[in-house]
């Protein structure tokens, strides 16, 4: 008996995409006559039969978008969801949100639940554990099946899908330059582990600004935080040294707020003794004392862009080439870097 043949196996045999095979079997003139003939002959030889259940699920429009985010602690993700909701609702879609809780297994579980016919497409920010392990089989599986997918914020460039990101390098560069302009000479960076893409990119922007300004890059002023351990104790080390920095750039709002709290507990005046900037201009940054200067990430806009890309892909109005949208950031200057003198 001949083995059961699938679109994926046919695509692998001819070194083409599943979409190309599907079009060839439908006699689409987008595919050359020679290629169509070879693919159809191969499919006939192996008695290829479409998976009727898969076709039914794929063709059954739910008008629901799935969103998977790593966590809800950060204000940024709530603003992205708000942007997705606004655009999706305007286009007649509902939104289903799942949390990976930074877990690879939970992320895979979310994929399994959402891609079984529950939603028409996915918008995903990749979990920390997935980035650490560099295992993307669940993404590869839905991409090879032409399931609509958009990555945002934390992305993997190699994955073939639409993406939306903030200009993380530019944002960190602007923030570091601002600290230099107000007189800072020794700027500490509180960042993530390097495998978290946004932290790595923000570190690049920080280093670029130091080099351009001719300031010495001190590796001992770069603190890589492990989010699974006590944040307070780790960030305390930034300030609890003999020669503390005169400024801090933190790659998220929570790191910045904790740094500000510790600095005040140590009796430091902000920004006179130490100036602080964080990423994400949320309620925490606005209502700390003093209020925190922030890199504004425009999460609402990111959400709207991600939803637009996904819905265009779902409704087959997107260009054939995948798109990567980069959103500019700007600084919201508050009292943590603004001297009253």
XYZ file of C-alpha atoms in Angstrom:
341
model
C 0.000 0.000 0.000
C 1.294 3.461 -0.910
C 1.885 5.755 2.080
C -0.679 8.471 2.778
C 0.429 11.672 1.109
C -0.187 15.194 2.424
C 0.244 18.707 1.054
C 3.279 19.095 3.284
C 4.933 15.956 1.900
C 4.248 17.006 -1.677
C 5.691 20.457 -0.977
C 8.837 18.887 0.507
C 9.221 16.590 -2.506
C 9.273 19.522 -4.938
C 10.967 22.064 -2.677
C 8.041 24.483 -2.804
C 5.562 25.950 -0.311
C 2.329 24.264 0.733
C 0.514 27.227 -0.803
C 2.155 26.512 -4.167
C 1.080 22.861 -4.026
C -2.463 23.840 -3.119
C -2.658 26.284 -6.023
C -1.174 23.745 -8.454
C -3.760 21.129 -7.479
C -6.477 23.735 -8.050
C -4.997 24.381 -11.520
C -4.138 27.993 -10.664
C -2.441 29.919 -13.471
C -0.187 31.551 -10.855
C 1.829 28.318 -11.040
C 3.691 27.384 -14.227
C 2.135 24.690 -16.416
C 5.191 22.467 -16.009
C 5.114 22.671 -12.202
C 1.358 22.141 -12.104
C 1.717 19.021 -14.243
C 4.460 17.497 -12.107
C 2.659 18.175 -8.816
C -0.700 16.863 -10.076
C 0.930 13.711 -11.492
C 2.734 13.073 -8.208
C -0.487 13.613 -6.216
C -2.430 11.294 -8.533
C 0.213 8.578 -8.256
C -0.066 8.601 -4.446
C -3.879 8.960 -4.522
C -3.775 12.283 -2.690
C -7.078 13.150 -1.019
C -7.657 16.496 0.736
C -8.155 16.295 4.486
C -11.829 17.237 4.595
C -11.792 18.018 8.329
C -8.772 20.294 7.979
C -10.376 22.017 5.004
C -13.602 22.457 6.934
C -11.799 24.001 9.875
C -9.666 26.208 7.616
C -12.599 27.433 5.577
C -14.905 27.960 8.542
C -14.424 31.637 9.407
C -14.847 32.387 13.094
C -14.257 36.165 12.967
C -12.138 35.726 16.102
C -8.474 36.709 16.502
C -6.268 34.887 19.004
C -3.690 36.867 21.002
C -0.957 35.255 23.116
C 1.063 37.487 25.440
C 3.798 36.556 27.944
C 2.283 38.386 30.929
C -0.163 41.088 31.974
C 1.972 42.757 34.650
C 3.403 45.308 32.231
C 1.223 48.248 31.216
C 2.617 47.902 27.691
C 0.816 44.632 26.935
C -2.528 45.981 28.121
C -2.186 48.935 25.729
C -1.331 46.588 22.851
C -4.426 44.487 23.567
C -6.508 47.660 23.643
C -5.195 48.623 20.193
C -5.880 45.135 18.818
C -9.419 45.205 20.242
C -10.197 48.611 18.747
C -9.094 47.735 15.220
C -10.481 44.187 15.263
C -13.906 45.286 16.521
C -14.114 47.937 13.809
C -13.538 45.190 11.241
C -16.133 42.845 12.775
C -13.727 40.577 14.671
C -13.664 39.570 18.330
C -10.460 38.971 20.292
C -9.517 35.993 22.471
C -6.508 36.601 24.759
C -4.322 33.864 26.300
C -1.294 34.087 28.619
C 1.830 32.013 28.180
C 3.146 33.153 31.601
C 6.618 33.149 29.968
C 6.361 29.336 29.635
C 7.219 27.407 26.467
C 4.815 24.583 27.324
C 1.963 27.003 28.070
C 2.642 28.822 24.801
C 2.478 25.533 22.862
C -0.726 24.618 24.714
C -2.239 27.977 23.735
C -1.307 27.307 20.104
C -3.004 23.903 20.215
C -6.224 25.306 21.647
C -6.447 28.375 19.424
C -5.459 26.823 16.086
C -7.963 23.960 16.193
C -10.604 26.088 14.513
C -11.257 28.529 17.361
C -9.645 31.547 15.663
C -8.839 32.794 12.162
C -5.310 33.924 13.008
C -2.823 34.605 15.814
C -0.998 37.642 17.186
C 1.862 36.555 19.463
C 4.600 38.031 21.644
C 7.016 35.167 22.290
C 7.472 33.748 25.797
C 10.787 34.201 27.591
C 11.322 30.432 27.933
C 10.698 29.919 24.199
C 13.346 32.513 23.364
C 15.750 31.017 25.889
C 15.338 27.470 24.527
C 15.194 28.611 20.879
C 12.527 26.029 20.083
C 10.043 27.296 17.496
C 8.465 24.097 16.151
C 4.941 25.241 17.033
C 5.487 28.398 14.984
C 6.977 26.440 12.073
C 3.966 24.117 12.059
C 1.343 26.820 11.610
C 3.519 28.819 9.202
C 3.937 25.754 6.971
C 0.155 25.373 7.040
C -0.322 29.015 5.934
C -2.111 29.876 9.171
C -2.189 33.699 9.535
C 0.360 34.839 12.133
C 1.723 38.187 13.318
C 4.519 38.542 15.866
C 4.882 41.713 17.936
C 7.425 43.180 20.370
C 9.369 39.946 21.015
C 9.975 38.444 17.607
C 12.221 35.978 15.804
C 13.467 37.410 12.511
C 13.890 33.983 10.921
C 10.201 33.112 11.215
C 8.376 33.853 7.959
C 5.389 35.942 8.999
C 4.344 39.559 9.490
C 5.890 41.422 12.430
C 5.433 44.669 14.370
C 8.142 46.056 16.636
C 9.138 49.232 18.412
C 12.414 50.883 17.420
C 14.059 49.539 20.573
C 17.575 50.561 19.540
C 16.418 54.099 18.724
C 14.414 54.406 21.936
C 17.328 53.386 24.151
C 19.644 55.654 22.152
C 17.347 58.665 22.739
C 17.023 57.864 26.442
C 20.769 57.471 26.974
C 21.484 60.668 25.051
C 19.008 62.525 27.262
C 20.862 61.328 30.370
C 24.167 62.428 28.831
C 22.702 65.837 27.969
C 21.705 66.468 31.590
C 25.281 65.718 32.682
C 25.376 61.992 33.459
C 28.814 60.393 33.061
C 28.305 56.898 34.491
C 25.027 55.456 33.224
C 23.955 52.038 34.451
C 21.765 49.782 32.312
C 19.240 47.504 34.009
C 18.290 45.012 31.320
C 17.053 41.479 30.683
C 19.049 38.382 29.840
C 20.450 38.612 26.293
C 18.102 36.008 24.825
C 15.161 38.390 25.360
C 15.209 40.260 22.064
C 13.874 43.601 23.297
C 16.440 43.776 26.101
C 19.264 42.911 23.727
C 18.191 45.601 21.243
C 17.838 48.248 23.947
C 21.325 47.390 25.144
C 22.578 48.061 21.598
C 20.994 51.520 21.651
C 22.526 52.273 25.050
C 26.011 51.207 23.915
C 25.674 53.160 20.671
C 24.903 56.377 22.551
C 27.867 55.912 24.924
C 30.254 55.298 22.023
C 28.976 58.273 20.032
C 29.386 60.551 23.054
C 32.860 59.277 23.839
C 31.931 57.981 27.274
C 33.678 54.925 28.681
C 31.679 51.709 28.458
C 31.861 50.077 31.885
C 30.699 46.452 31.697
C 30.165 46.420 35.471
C 27.391 49.013 34.967
C 25.359 46.609 32.801
C 23.070 44.531 35.021
C 21.210 41.591 33.455
C 18.158 40.763 35.536
C 16.722 37.266 35.970
C 12.942 37.742 36.206
C 12.468 34.408 37.973
C 14.447 35.666 40.985
C 13.907 38.504 43.474
C 13.924 41.717 41.436
C 14.490 43.996 44.449
C 17.652 42.214 45.571
C 19.091 42.168 42.062
C 18.365 45.845 41.335
C 19.629 46.870 44.786
C 23.111 45.832 43.632
C 23.045 48.608 41.014
C 22.977 51.302 43.713
C 24.542 49.504 46.671
C 28.140 49.960 45.512
C 31.021 52.201 46.599
C 30.836 54.287 43.449
C 27.170 54.267 42.353
C 26.166 55.418 38.867
C 24.807 58.938 38.388
C 22.034 57.707 36.071
C 20.067 54.543 35.280
C 18.345 53.382 32.113
C 15.946 50.514 32.807
C 14.505 48.468 29.929
C 11.009 48.357 31.438
C 8.783 50.337 33.760
C 8.939 47.887 36.670
C 12.753 47.803 36.795
C 12.770 51.630 36.730
C 10.194 51.951 39.522
C 12.091 49.492 41.747
C 15.368 51.339 41.098
C 13.713 54.637 42.052
C 12.309 53.132 45.275
C 15.716 51.734 46.280
C 17.516 54.980 45.471
C 15.121 56.920 47.708
C 15.539 54.357 50.502
C 19.313 54.877 50.269
C 18.797 58.603 50.779
C 19.684 59.602 47.221
C 18.066 62.667 45.688
C 16.442 62.130 42.285
C 17.562 63.403 39.808
C 20.315 65.366 41.605
C 22.236 62.291 42.773
C 20.863 59.783 40.282
C 18.588 60.268 37.257
C 16.341 57.398 36.124
C 14.571 56.526 32.853
C 12.400 53.490 32.092
C 10.654 52.035 29.057
C 6.833 52.232 28.897
C 4.954 55.324 29.998
C 2.225 53.791 32.137
C 0.457 54.663 35.377
C 3.411 53.462 37.447
C 5.733 55.962 35.758
C 3.210 58.761 36.017
C 2.465 58.354 39.716
C 5.835 57.438 41.256
C 7.440 60.167 43.364
C 9.176 61.725 41.558
C 7.439 60.762 38.306
C 9.576 58.723 35.915
C 10.875 59.906 32.576
C 9.884 57.195 30.106
C 10.399 55.913 26.585
C 6.890 55.973 25.106
C 6.319 52.752 23.129
C 2.913 53.519 21.590
C 1.398 50.143 22.480
C -2.032 51.136 21.132
C -0.543 51.848 17.718
C 1.411 48.592 17.802
C -1.792 46.677 18.560
C -3.694 48.362 15.735
C -0.872 47.684 13.273
C -0.668 44.033 14.325
C -4.436 43.578 13.969
C -4.432 45.269 10.569
C -1.631 43.033 9.276
C -3.375 39.910 10.565
C -6.821 40.745 9.214
C -5.338 41.630 5.824
C -3.637 38.220 5.827
C -6.872 36.465 6.910
C -8.886 38.202 4.213
C -6.226 37.651 1.519
C -5.692 41.375 0.933
C -2.082 41.405 2.198
C 0.904 41.611 -0.183
C 2.679 38.339 -0.928
C 5.823 39.524 0.855
C 5.674 39.493 4.643
C 5.878 42.912 6.272
C 7.888 44.187 9.226
C 6.493 47.405 10.700
C 8.829 49.431 12.949
C 7.163 52.006 15.215
C 9.204 54.983 16.411
C 9.365 55.801 20.111
C 9.756 59.121 21.914
C 10.669 60.388 25.372
C 8.167 61.609 27.945
C 10.335 63.744 30.226
C 9.230 63.832 33.866
C 10.792 64.760 37.199
C 13.180 61.789 37.490
C 15.470 63.514 34.976
C 14.239 67.090 35.226
C 16.055 69.248 37.752
C 14.002 71.941 39.439
C 17.018 74.219 39.574
